[in-house]
Coordinates of C-alpha atoms and ligand atoms in Angstrom, one line a residue:
M1 CA 0.0 0.0 0.0
A2 CA 1.2 3.5 -0.8
H3 CA 2.4 5.5 2.2
Y4 CA 2.8 9.4 2.3
L5 CA 4.9 11.5 4.5
G6 CA 3.9 14.9 5.9
L7 CA 6.5 17.1 7.6
D8 CA 5.7 20.1 9.8
C9 CA 8.6 22.5 10.6
S10 CA 6.8 24.6 13.2
T11 CA 8.1 27.0 15.9
Q12 CA 9.1 24.6 18.6
S13 CA 9.4 21.2 16.8
L14 CA 9.8 19.3 13.6
S15 CA 7.2 16.6 13.2
A16 CA 6.5 13.8 10.7
L17 CA 3.3 11.9 10.0
V18 CA 3.2 8.8 7.7
I19 CA -0.2 7.7 6.5
D20 CA -1.5 4.7 4.6
A21 CA -3.9 6.8 2.6
E22 CA -6.1 4.0 1.2
R23 CA -6.5 2.1 4.5
G24 CA -7.0 5.3 6.5
K25 CA -4.2 4.5 8.9
I26 CA -1.5 6.5 10.6
V27 CA 1.6 4.5 10.2
A28 CA 4.0 6.8 12.2
D29 CA 3.7 10.0 14.2
E30 CA 7.1 11.3 15.3
S31 CA 8.3 14.7 16.6
V32 CA 11.6 16.3 17.5
P33 CA 11.3 19.2 19.9
F34 CA 14.0 21.8 19.2
A35 CA 14.7 21.7 22.9
A36 CA 16.2 18.3 22.2
L37 CA 19.1 19.9 20.2
P38 CA 20.7 22.0 23.0
E39 CA 23.7 23.0 20.8
F40 CA 21.4 25.4 18.9
R41 CA 20.5 27.2 22.2
S42 CA 16.9 27.5 21.1
P43 CA 14.7 25.7 23.6
H44 CA 11.6 27.4 22.2
G45 CA 12.8 27.4 18.6
F46 CA 14.4 30.9 18.5
L47 CA 17.5 32.5 19.8
E48 CA 17.6 34.7 22.9
H49 CA 18.0 38.5 22.1
P50 CA 18.2 41.4 24.5
D51 CA 15.7 43.3 22.4
P52 CA 12.3 41.7 23.0
R53 CA 11.1 42.6 19.5
I54 CA 13.8 40.6 17.8
K55 CA 13.1 36.9 17.3
H56 CA 15.3 35.0 15.0
A57 CA 16.0 31.2 14.6
D58 CA 19.0 29.4 13.3
P59 CA 17.9 27.8 10.0
L60 CA 20.6 25.1 10.5
L61 CA 18.5 23.9 13.5
W62 CA 15.7 22.9 11.1
V63 CA 18.2 20.9 9.0
A64 CA 19.7 19.2 11.9
A65 CA 16.3 18.4 13.3
L66 CA 15.3 16.9 9.9
E67 CA 18.1 14.5 10.1
V68 CA 17.3 13.5 13.6
L69 CA 13.6 13.0 12.7
L70 CA 14.3 10.8 9.6
G71 CA 16.9 8.8 11.6
R72 CA 14.2 8.2 14.3
L73 CA 11.6 7.1 11.8
R74 CA 14.1 4.5 10.5
Q75 CA 14.9 3.4 14.0
R76 CA 11.3 2.8 14.7
G77 CA 11.1 0.5 11.6
V78 CA 9.4 2.9 9.2
D79 CA 10.4 1.9 5.7
L80 CA 10.9 5.2 3.9
A81 CA 11.2 3.3 0.6
R82 CA 7.4 2.8 0.8
I83 CA 6.8 6.5 0.8
H84 CA 5.2 7.5 -2.5
G85 CA 5.1 11.2 -1.9
V86 CA 6.2 13.8 0.6
S87 CA 4.9 17.3 1.4
G88 CA 5.3 19.6 4.3
A89 CA 4.4 22.8 6.2
G90 CA 6.4 25.5 7.8
Q91 CA 5.8 28.2 10.4
Q92 CA 4.7 31.1 8.2
H93 CA 6.5 34.4 7.4
G94 CA 10.0 33.4 8.5
S95 CA 12.8 33.8 5.9
V96 CA 16.1 32.1 5.0
Y97 CA 18.8 33.9 3.0
L98 CA 21.1 31.8 0.7
R99 CA 24.2 32.7 -1.2
A100 CA 23.4 30.3 -4.0
P101 CA 20.6 28.0 -5.0
L102 CA 21.1 24.5 -3.5
D103 CA 21.2 22.8 -6.9
S104 CA 24.2 24.8 -7.9
T105 CA 26.3 23.4 -5.0
P106 CA 28.5 20.2 -5.1
P107 CA 26.8 16.9 -4.2
W108 CA 26.4 16.5 -0.4
R109 CA 28.8 14.1 1.3
D110 CA 27.8 11.3 3.7
D111 CA 30.7 11.9 6.1
A112 CA 29.5 15.2 7.7
P113 CA 26.1 16.3 9.1
L114 CA 24.1 18.1 6.4
H115 CA 23.7 21.3 8.5
E116 CA 27.5 21.7 8.6
Q117 CA 27.7 21.3 4.8
L118 CA 24.9 23.9 4.4
A119 CA 26.4 26.5 6.9
P120 CA 28.6 28.3 4.3
L121 CA 25.6 28.8 2.0
L122 CA 23.8 31.1 4.4
S123 CA 24.3 34.8 3.6
R124 CA 22.5 35.6 6.8
A125 CA 23.2 33.4 9.8
T126 CA 19.8 33.7 11.3
A127 CA 16.2 33.7 10.1
P128 CA 13.7 36.2 11.4
I129 CA 10.6 34.3 12.4
W130 CA 6.9 35.2 12.8
L131 CA 7.4 36.3 16.4
D132 CA 9.7 39.1 15.3
S133 CA 8.2 42.6 15.6
A134 CA 11.2 44.8 14.9
T135 CA 10.1 46.2 11.5
S136 CA 7.6 48.9 12.3
E137 CA 9.7 51.5 10.5
E138 CA 9.9 49.3 7.4
C139 CA 6.2 48.7 7.5
H140 CA 5.6 52.5 7.4
E141 CA 8.0 52.9 4.6
I142 CA 6.5 50.2 2.4
A143 CA 2.9 51.3 3.1
A144 CA 3.8 54.9 2.3
A145 CA 5.6 54.0 -0.9
V146 CA 2.5 52.3 -2.3
G147 CA -0.1 54.8 -1.2
G148 CA -1.0 53.5 2.3
D149 CA -2.1 50.4 4.2
D150 CA -5.5 50.4 2.4
E151 CA -3.7 49.8 -0.9
L152 CA -1.7 47.0 0.7
V153 CA -4.9 45.4 2.0
R154 CA -6.4 45.7 -1.5
V155 CA -3.5 44.0 -3.2
T156 CA -2.2 41.5 -0.6
G157 CA -5.1 41.0 1.8
S158 CA -3.1 42.4 4.8
R159 CA -1.8 45.8 5.8
A160 CA 2.0 46.0 6.2
I161 CA 2.7 43.7 9.1
E162 CA 5.9 43.5 11.2
R163 CA 6.3 39.7 11.0
F164 CA 5.6 39.5 7.3
T165 CA 8.5 38.6 5.0
G166 CA 8.6 41.8 2.9
P167 CA 9.2 44.2 5.8
Q168 CA 11.7 41.7 7.2
I169 CA 13.6 41.6 3.9
R170 CA 13.6 45.4 3.8
R171 CA 15.1 45.6 7.2
F172 CA 17.9 43.2 6.3
F173 CA 18.6 45.2 3.1
K174 CA 18.8 48.4 5.2
Q175 CA 20.9 47.0 8.0
E176 CA 23.2 44.7 6.2
P177 CA 23.4 45.9 2.5
R178 CA 26.5 43.8 1.8
A179 CA 25.0 40.6 3.0
Y180 CA 21.8 41.4 1.1
A181 CA 23.9 41.9 -2.0
A182 CA 25.5 38.5 -1.4
T183 CA 22.0 36.8 -1.2
A184 CA 21.0 34.9 -4.3
E185 CA 17.7 33.5 -2.9
I186 CA 15.3 34.3 -0.1
H187 CA 13.1 31.4 1.0
L188 CA 10.2 31.0 3.4
V189 CA 10.6 28.3 6.0
S190 CA 8.4 26.1 3.9
S191 CA 10.3 26.5 0.7
F192 CA 13.6 26.3 2.5
V193 CA 12.9 22.9 4.0
A194 CA 11.5 21.7 0.6
S195 CA 14.7 23.0 -1.1
V196 CA 16.8 21.0 1.4
L197 CA 14.8 17.8 0.9
T198 CA 15.1 18.1 -2.9
K199 CA 18.5 19.9 -3.2
T200 CA 16.9 22.3 -5.5
S201 CA 15.6 25.8 -5.4
A202 CA 12.0 25.0 -4.5
P203 CA 9.2 27.4 -5.4
V204 CA 6.9 29.1 -2.8
D205 CA 3.3 27.9 -2.4
R206 CA 0.9 30.8 -3.2
G207 CA -1.1 30.2 0.0
D208 CA 2.0 30.7 2.2
G209 CA 3.4 33.4 -0.2
A210 CA 0.3 35.5 0.7
G211 CA 1.9 36.0 4.1
M212 CA 4.8 38.1 2.8
N213 CA 3.2 41.5 1.9
L214 CA 4.5 40.8 -1.6
L215 CA 1.8 38.6 -3.4
D216 CA -1.0 40.1 -5.4
L217 CA -4.1 38.1 -4.6
Q218 CA -5.7 38.9 -8.0
T219 CA -2.8 37.7 -10.2
L220 CA -1.4 35.2 -7.6
D221 CA 2.1 36.4 -8.6
W222 CA 4.5 38.8 -6.9
S223 CA 3.3 42.4 -7.1
P224 CA 5.8 44.3 -9.2
A225 CA 5.0 47.5 -7.2
L226 CA 5.5 45.9 -3.8
V227 CA 8.6 44.0 -4.9
A228 CA 10.1 47.3 -6.2
V229 CA 9.5 49.3 -3.0
T230 CA 10.6 46.5 -0.6
A231 CA 14.3 46.1 -1.6
P232 CA 16.4 46.5 -4.8
D233 CA 16.6 43.6 -7.2
L234 CA 14.3 41.6 -5.0
A235 CA 12.4 39.9 -7.9
S236 CA 15.5 37.9 -8.9
R237 CA 15.9 36.7 -5.3
L238 CA 12.3 35.4 -4.8
P239 CA 11.3 31.9 -5.7
R240 CA 8.4 31.5 -8.0
P241 CA 4.9 31.4 -6.4
V242 CA 3.2 28.2 -7.6
P243 CA -0.2 26.5 -7.1
C244 CA -0.4 24.1 -4.1
D245 CA -0.6 20.9 -6.3
T246 CA 2.8 21.5 -7.8
I247 CA 5.4 18.7 -7.6
V248 CA 8.6 20.7 -7.0
G249 CA 11.2 17.9 -7.4
T250 CA 12.2 14.5 -5.9
V251 CA 13.9 13.6 -2.7
A252 CA 17.6 14.3 -3.0
P253 CA 20.1 11.4 -3.4
Y254 CA 21.6 12.3 0.0
F255 CA 18.4 11.4 1.8
V256 CA 17.9 8.3 -0.4
R257 CA 21.4 7.0 0.6
R258 CA 21.2 8.0 4.3
Y259 CA 17.6 7.3 5.2
G260 CA 16.4 4.8 2.6
F261 CA 13.8 6.8 0.5
A262 CA 13.1 5.3 -2.9
P263 CA 15.0 7.1 -5.6
R264 CA 12.9 9.9 -7.3
T265 CA 10.2 10.0 -4.6
P266 CA 8.1 13.1 -5.6
V267 CA 7.9 16.1 -3.3
V268 CA 4.8 18.4 -3.4
V269 CA 5.3 22.1 -2.7
F270 CA 5.4 22.9 1.0
T271 CA 2.9 25.4 2.5
G272 CA 2.4 27.3 5.7
D273 CA 1.5 25.6 8.9
N274 CA -2.0 27.3 9.1
P275 CA -3.1 26.5 5.5
S276 CA -1.8 23.0 6.1
S277 CA -3.8 22.6 9.3
L278 CA -7.0 23.8 7.4
V279 CA -6.6 20.8 5.1
G280 CA -5.6 18.5 8.0
M281 CA -8.8 19.4 9.9
G282 CA -10.9 18.9 6.8
A283 CA -12.2 22.5 7.2
T284 CA -11.9 23.5 3.6
T285 CA -15.5 24.8 3.1
P286 CA -16.7 27.9 4.8
G287 CA -18.7 27.6 8.0
T288 CA -16.3 25.8 10.3
A289 CA -13.6 27.8 12.1
V290 CA -10.4 26.3 13.3
I291 CA -8.7 27.4 16.5
S292 CA -5.1 26.4 16.6
L293 CA -3.4 26.5 20.0
G294 CA 0.3 26.0 19.1
T295 CA 3.0 28.5 20.0
S296 CA 0.8 31.1 18.4
D297 CA -3.0 31.0 18.9
T298 CA -4.7 31.4 15.5
V299 CA -8.3 31.4 14.4
F300 CA -9.0 30.7 10.7
A301 CA -11.6 29.5 8.3
A302 CA -12.0 28.9 4.6
M303 CA -13.8 31.5 2.5
E304 CA -14.9 31.7 -1.1
R305 CA -13.8 35.3 -1.8
P306 CA -11.2 37.3 0.0
R307 CA -12.7 39.3 2.8
T308 CA -10.6 41.6 4.8
D309 CA -10.5 42.6 8.5
P310 CA -11.9 46.1 9.0
R311 CA -9.7 46.5 12.1
G312 CA -6.6 45.7 10.0
F313 CA -5.2 42.8 12.1
G314 CA -6.4 39.8 10.0
H315 CA -5.0 38.3 6.9
V316 CA -6.1 36.5 3.7
F317 CA -4.0 33.5 2.7
G318 CA -4.5 31.0 -0.1
H319 CA -5.6 27.6 1.0
P320 CA -4.3 24.3 -0.3
A321 CA -7.6 22.8 -1.4
G322 CA -8.4 25.9 -3.5
G323 CA -9.8 29.3 -2.6
F324 CA -8.8 31.5 0.3
M325 CA -8.7 31.5 4.1
S326 CA -9.0 34.2 6.6
L327 CA -6.7 34.1 9.6
I328 CA -6.1 36.1 12.8
C329 CA -3.0 35.4 14.9
F330 CA -2.1 36.1 18.5
A331 CA 1.6 36.0 19.6
N332 CA 0.7 35.5 23.3
G333 CA -0.5 31.9 22.9
S334 CA 1.1 28.9 24.5
L335 CA 4.2 30.7 25.7
A336 CA 2.0 33.1 27.7
R337 CA 0.1 30.1 29.2
E338 CA 3.4 28.5 30.1
T339 CA 4.7 31.6 31.7
V340 CA 1.6 31.9 34.0
A341 CA 1.6 28.1 34.8
R342 CA 5.3 28.3 35.8
R343 CA 4.8 31.5 37.7
V344 CA 2.1 30.0 39.9
G345 CA 3.6 26.5 40.1
L346 CA 1.1 24.5 38.1
D347 CA 1.8 21.6 35.7
W348 CA -0.7 21.1 32.8
A349 CA -2.7 18.6 34.8
G350 CA -3.0 21.1 37.6
F351 CA -3.8 23.9 35.1
E352 CA -6.6 21.8 33.7
R353 CA -8.0 20.9 37.1
A354 CA -7.8 24.6 38.2
I355 CA -10.1 25.5 35.3
L356 CA -12.5 22.5 35.4
Q357 CA -12.8 22.1 39.2
D358 CA -11.4 24.9 41.3
T359 CA -12.8 28.0 39.6
K360 CA -15.9 29.1 37.8
P361 CA -16.8 31.1 34.6
G362 CA -16.2 34.8 35.2
N363 CA -13.5 34.0 37.7
D364 CA -15.1 36.1 40.5
G365 CA -14.2 39.3 38.6
A366 CA -10.5 38.5 38.1
L367 CA -9.0 39.6 34.8
L368 CA -5.5 39.0 33.5
L369 CA -4.5 40.5 30.2
P370 CA -2.0 38.1 28.6
Y371 CA 0.7 40.3 27.2
F372 CA 4.2 38.8 27.9
V373 CA 5.7 39.4 24.4
P374 CA 4.9 42.1 21.9
E375 CA 1.4 41.4 20.6
M376 CA 0.1 41.7 17.0
T377 CA -3.6 41.4 17.7
P378 CA -4.2 44.0 19.0
R379 CA -0.9 45.8 18.5
I380 CA 1.0 46.2 21.8
T381 CA 4.6 47.0 21.5
A382 CA 5.5 47.5 25.2
P383 CA 4.0 44.3 26.7
Q384 CA 3.3 43.6 30.3
P385 CA 0.6 41.5 31.9
L386 CA -2.2 43.4 33.5
L387 CA -4.0 42.0 36.5
R388 CA -7.3 43.3 37.8
G389 CA -9.1 41.9 40.9
D390 CA -8.5 41.3 44.6
A391 CA -5.1 41.5 46.3
A392 CA -4.5 37.7 46.3
F393 CA -5.1 37.5 42.5
T394 CA -3.1 40.6 41.5
T395 CA 0.0 39.4 43.5
W396 CA -0.1 36.0 41.8
R397 CA -1.1 34.2 45.1
D398 CA -4.1 32.4 43.6
P399 CA -2.8 29.8 41.2
A400 CA -6.2 28.4 40.2
R401 CA -7.7 31.8 39.3
S402 CA -4.5 32.7 37.4
A403 CA -4.9 29.7 35.2
R404 CA -8.5 30.4 34.4
A405 CA -7.8 34.1 34.0
I406 CA -5.3 33.8 31.2
V407 CA -7.4 31.4 29.3
E408 CA -10.6 33.4 29.6
A409 CA -8.8 36.6 28.4
Q410 CA -7.2 34.7 25.5
A411 CA -10.5 33.2 24.5
L412 CA -12.3 36.6 24.8
V413 CA -9.7 38.3 22.6
M414 CA -9.9 35.5 20.1
R415 CA -13.6 35.9 19.9
R416 CA -13.5 39.7 19.6
Y417 CA -10.8 39.9 16.9
S418 CA -12.2 37.0 14.8
D419 CA -15.7 38.4 14.5
W420 CA -15.0 39.5 10.9
I421 CA -14.2 36.0 9.8
G422 CA -17.9 35.2 9.3
G423 CA -20.1 35.6 12.4
T424 CA -20.0 33.4 15.4
P425 CA -19.4 29.8 14.2
E426 CA -21.6 27.0 15.6
R427 CA -18.7 24.6 15.5
L428 CA -15.1 25.1 16.2
L429 CA -12.3 22.6 15.5
A430 CA -9.3 22.7 17.9
T431 CA -5.8 21.6 17.2
G432 CA -2.2 22.3 18.4
G433 CA -0.3 21.3 21.6
A434 CA -2.7 23.1 24.0
S435 CA -5.8 21.5 22.5
S436 CA -5.2 18.4 24.6
N437 CA -6.2 20.5 27.6
Q438 CA -9.9 20.0 28.4
G439 CA -9.9 23.1 30.6
I440 CA -8.9 25.3 27.7
L441 CA -11.5 23.7 25.4
R442 CA -14.2 24.3 28.0
V443 CA -13.5 28.0 28.3
I444 CA -13.3 28.4 24.5
A445 CA -16.7 26.6 24.1
D446 CA -18.3 28.9 26.7
V447 CA -16.8 32.1 25.4
F448 CA -17.7 31.4 21.8
Q449 CA -21.0 29.7 22.8
A450 CA -20.0 27.0 20.2
E451 CA -19.3 23.3 20.2
V452 CA -15.6 22.5 20.3
H453 CA -14.4 19.4 18.5
R454 CA -10.9 17.9 18.3
L455 CA -9.5 15.5 15.7
R456 CA -8.0 12.1 16.6
V457 CA -4.7 13.3 15.2
K458 CA -3.1 16.0 17.3
N459 CA -0.8 17.6 14.6
A460 CA -3.2 18.8 12.0
S461 CA -0.5 20.6 10.1
A462 CA 1.7 17.4 9.6
L463 CA -1.5 15.5 8.7
G464 CA -2.5 18.2 6.2
A465 CA 0.9 17.8 4.5
A466 CA 0.6 14.0 4.3
L467 CA -2.9 14.4 2.8
R468 CA -1.7 16.9 0.2
A469 CA 1.0 14.4 -0.8
A470 CA -1.6 11.7 -1.2
Q471 CA -4.0 14.0 -3.1
V472 CA -1.4 15.2 -5.6
V473 CA 0.8 12.2 -6.0
G474 CA -1.8 9.5 -5.3
Q475 CA -4.6 11.3 -7.1
L476 CA -6.9 10.6 -4.2
D477 CA -9.8 13.1 -3.8
W478 CA -10.3 15.3 -0.7
A479 CA -13.6 13.8 0.3
F480 CA -12.1 10.3 0.4
L481 CA -9.1 11.6 2.5
F482 CA -11.2 13.7 4.9
E483 CA -13.6 10.8 5.6
R484 CA -10.6 8.6 6.6
F485 CA -8.5 11.1 8.5
A486 CA -10.3 14.3 9.4
A487 CA -13.3 13.0 11.3
P488 CA -13.5 14.6 14.7
D489 CA -13.0 12.4 17.8
P490 CA -16.5 11.6 19.0
A491 CA -15.1 11.3 22.6
V492 CA -14.1 15.0 22.6
V493 CA -17.1 17.3 22.1
V494 CA -17.2 20.2 24.5
R495 CA -20.7 21.9 24.5
P496 CA -21.2 25.4 25.7
A497 CA -23.0 26.1 28.9
P498 CA -25.7 28.7 27.9
E499 CA -25.8 30.3 31.4
T500 CA -22.2 31.5 30.8
R501 CA -23.2 33.7 27.9
P502 CA -24.1 36.9 29.9
I503 CA -21.0 36.4 32.1
Y504 CA -18.7 36.5 29.1
E505 CA -20.6 39.3 27.5
E506 CA -20.0 41.5 30.5
M507 CA -16.4 40.3 30.9
G508 CA -15.7 40.9 27.2
A509 CA -16.9 44.5 27.5
R510 CA -14.6 45.0 30.5
L511 CA -11.7 43.5 28.6
A512 CA -12.3 45.6 25.6
A513 CA -12.1 48.8 27.7
E514 CA -8.8 47.6 29.3
I515 CA -7.3 46.8 25.9
H516 CA -8.3 50.1 24.5
Q517 CA -6.0 51.7 27.2
L518 CA -3.1 49.5 26.3
A519 CA -3.1 49.0 22.5
D520 CA -1.0 51.2 20.2
R521 CA -3.6 51.6 17.4
Ligands
ADP601 P1 4.1 24.7 17.4 O1 3.4 23.8 16.4 O2 3.8 26.1 17.3 O3 5.5 24.4 17.6 P2 2.6 22.9 19.2 O4 1.3 22.9 18.5 O5 3.4 21.7 19.2 O6 3.4 24.2 18.8 O7 2.2 23.3 20.7 C1 3.3 23.4 21.7 C2 2.7 24.0 22.9 O8 1.7 23.2 23.5 C3 3.8 24.1 24.1 O9 4.4 25.4 24.0 C4 2.9 23.9 25.3 O10 2.8 25.1 26.0 C5 1.5 23.6 24.8 N1 1.0 22.4 25.5 C6 1.3 21.1 25.4 N2 0.5 20.3 26.2 C7 -0.3 21.1 26.8 C8 -1.4 21.0 27.8 N3 -1.7 19.8 28.3 N4 -2.1 22.1 28.2 C9 -1.8 23.3 27.7 N5 -0.8 23.5 26.8 C10 -0.1 22.5 26.4
XUL602 C1 0.3 33.1 11.3 C2 1.5 33.1 12.2 C3 1.8 31.9 13.0 C4 2.9 31.1 12.4 C5 3.5 30.0 13.4 O1 0.2 34.3 10.6 O2 2.3 34.0 12.2 O3 0.7 31.2 13.2 O4 2.5 30.5 11.2 O5 2.6 29.0 13.6

C-alpha cells in the first residue's frame, strides 16, 4: 500500500506523520522538539535576544532536526522506501537567506552532518521568524511608498505587518546591505525545507506566499510594485509562487542514501502551517472555524472570496484545497500560558483541574491581560501582563484563578478579533499542543458559545501535509481523504454552557475597555 509522509517545521518542533492513505491508517507519528538539540540554544525554537522585538532562529537547527527526525523514523522501523510522496508545512512568514541555489552546489557528502555542509551557504546566519516585531519602520516605509495600508490590503489581503516577510527583507537590506547583495535567494521556512529535501531551489506555495506583503491576490504572482519598494533587485531573489498541487522535485540522493527513501520520490510544494492545518482538519469549506493552539494561537476559516478585516489585524491567505482562508494570529498563545503556569507552580494537569474544578466562569471578577511578548492582535509594543481583581489575585497568590484568567482573556480576545471571519461559528475545531487541555477547550466553548471538537490526530499541520502528498501524487480526492483522516474524535465534544453567555458578554466589555487603554492603534 502507498504511504505518504507529511512534515511540519513549526516554531518549537519538527514533526512527521506517515499515512497509509487508502486504508485510512496513521503509520507513524514522530516529533523532534527543538529543545532536544541544545547545541542550537533555542529551547523554544528561537535565539535569545536582549531586544524583545527581535526573534530569530538558526535555520541550520531545522536541517539538523530533519536528520534526527528521519533517523528516528528509520529506528522505529518505518520503511521510507514505501513513501510514494512527501509534502510539508512550515511556520509562516520566517525567511532564510542563501548565497546560491542549493542545486548549484556540489553533491552532499555522507561523512559530515548536512547542517555543517549547508552553513557556508547562508548569507544571513539567522532567520527572522513570525514572532519578530522589529520592523515597524519598514512597514511604514512600504505602506507609504505604495499609497498607504488600504492599498496594501487591497493588493495583498493584509496591511504592512511587522512579522511578514517583505518588511523583514527590507530591514535586512537596510541594516546589512552587503549581506543582502550577497544573497541569491530568499526562502520562506516552507520553501527552504523543501529545497533542502530536494536539493533544488523550491518554489513558494501561493497560499504561504500570501503572508509576505508581496503577493498580489488577484494575479497570484509577486506584485511588481511591492517588490520594487521592498528592496532593490528583489524579484530575482524570490522563488516562483506556484499552485499548491505543484510537484517541486524529488527527494535528493543524499536522503535516499542516508535514510532509505526510494530514488525519485516526488515532493509536493510545502505550504504554511496554518493553511496545512486547514486541510488536515478537513475544514476546507466555509462555516467551520479552526482554533489552533500552538506556539501562536490562531483562528482561521476557509472563505470563497477574499474578505478583509476592518480593524486591519487579520489576513487573507490561499488555502491548499483551492480558494482563500481568513486568519487572525495572537503572539501570546502557548508561551504566555506556560509563563503563567510556571509562575504559579502548576503543571498542565493542575492547570486543567484549576479551570475545570477549582474556579468558575467569570473567575469572580478577576481579569488577566496576557501580554508577555509584543502582541500583533491588538498591536501592543510594550507588553506587560495586566491583572485586575482582589489582592491575592493581583499578586499571583491564587494559582487556580491565574490559570482560568489567562485562558478566559485569550478566548475573549480570540472571539472579539475573529468576529469579521464570518459571524460566530456554531462549531469550532481545535488543534495544536494546548488543544489536549480540556480546561482550555471548556473556556473556549463557553466564550464562543459554540461546540468545540478535536481530531484524533493532534498535529493537523503534519496531517495536512501528508494528505496533500496523497492528493497530488496518489490522485486521491479530498472527500475520500477527509472521511478517513479528518473525522472529529467523538469522545471529545465540549458543548457550551448557555448560562455563561451573559457572564462572558460582561467580561468581554470590561476586557475591551482595558485593551483600549493598552493598545497602540
Ligand atoms: P508549534 O506547532 O507552534 O511548535 P505545538 O502545537 O506543538 O506548537 O504546541 C506546543 C505548545 O503546546 C507548548 O508550548 C505547550 O505550552 C503547549 N501544551 C502542550 N501540552 C499542553 C497541555 N496539556 N495544556 C496546555 N498547553 C499544552
Ligand atoms: C500566522 C503566524 C503563526 C505562524 C506560526 O500568521 O504568524 O501562526 O505560522 O505558527
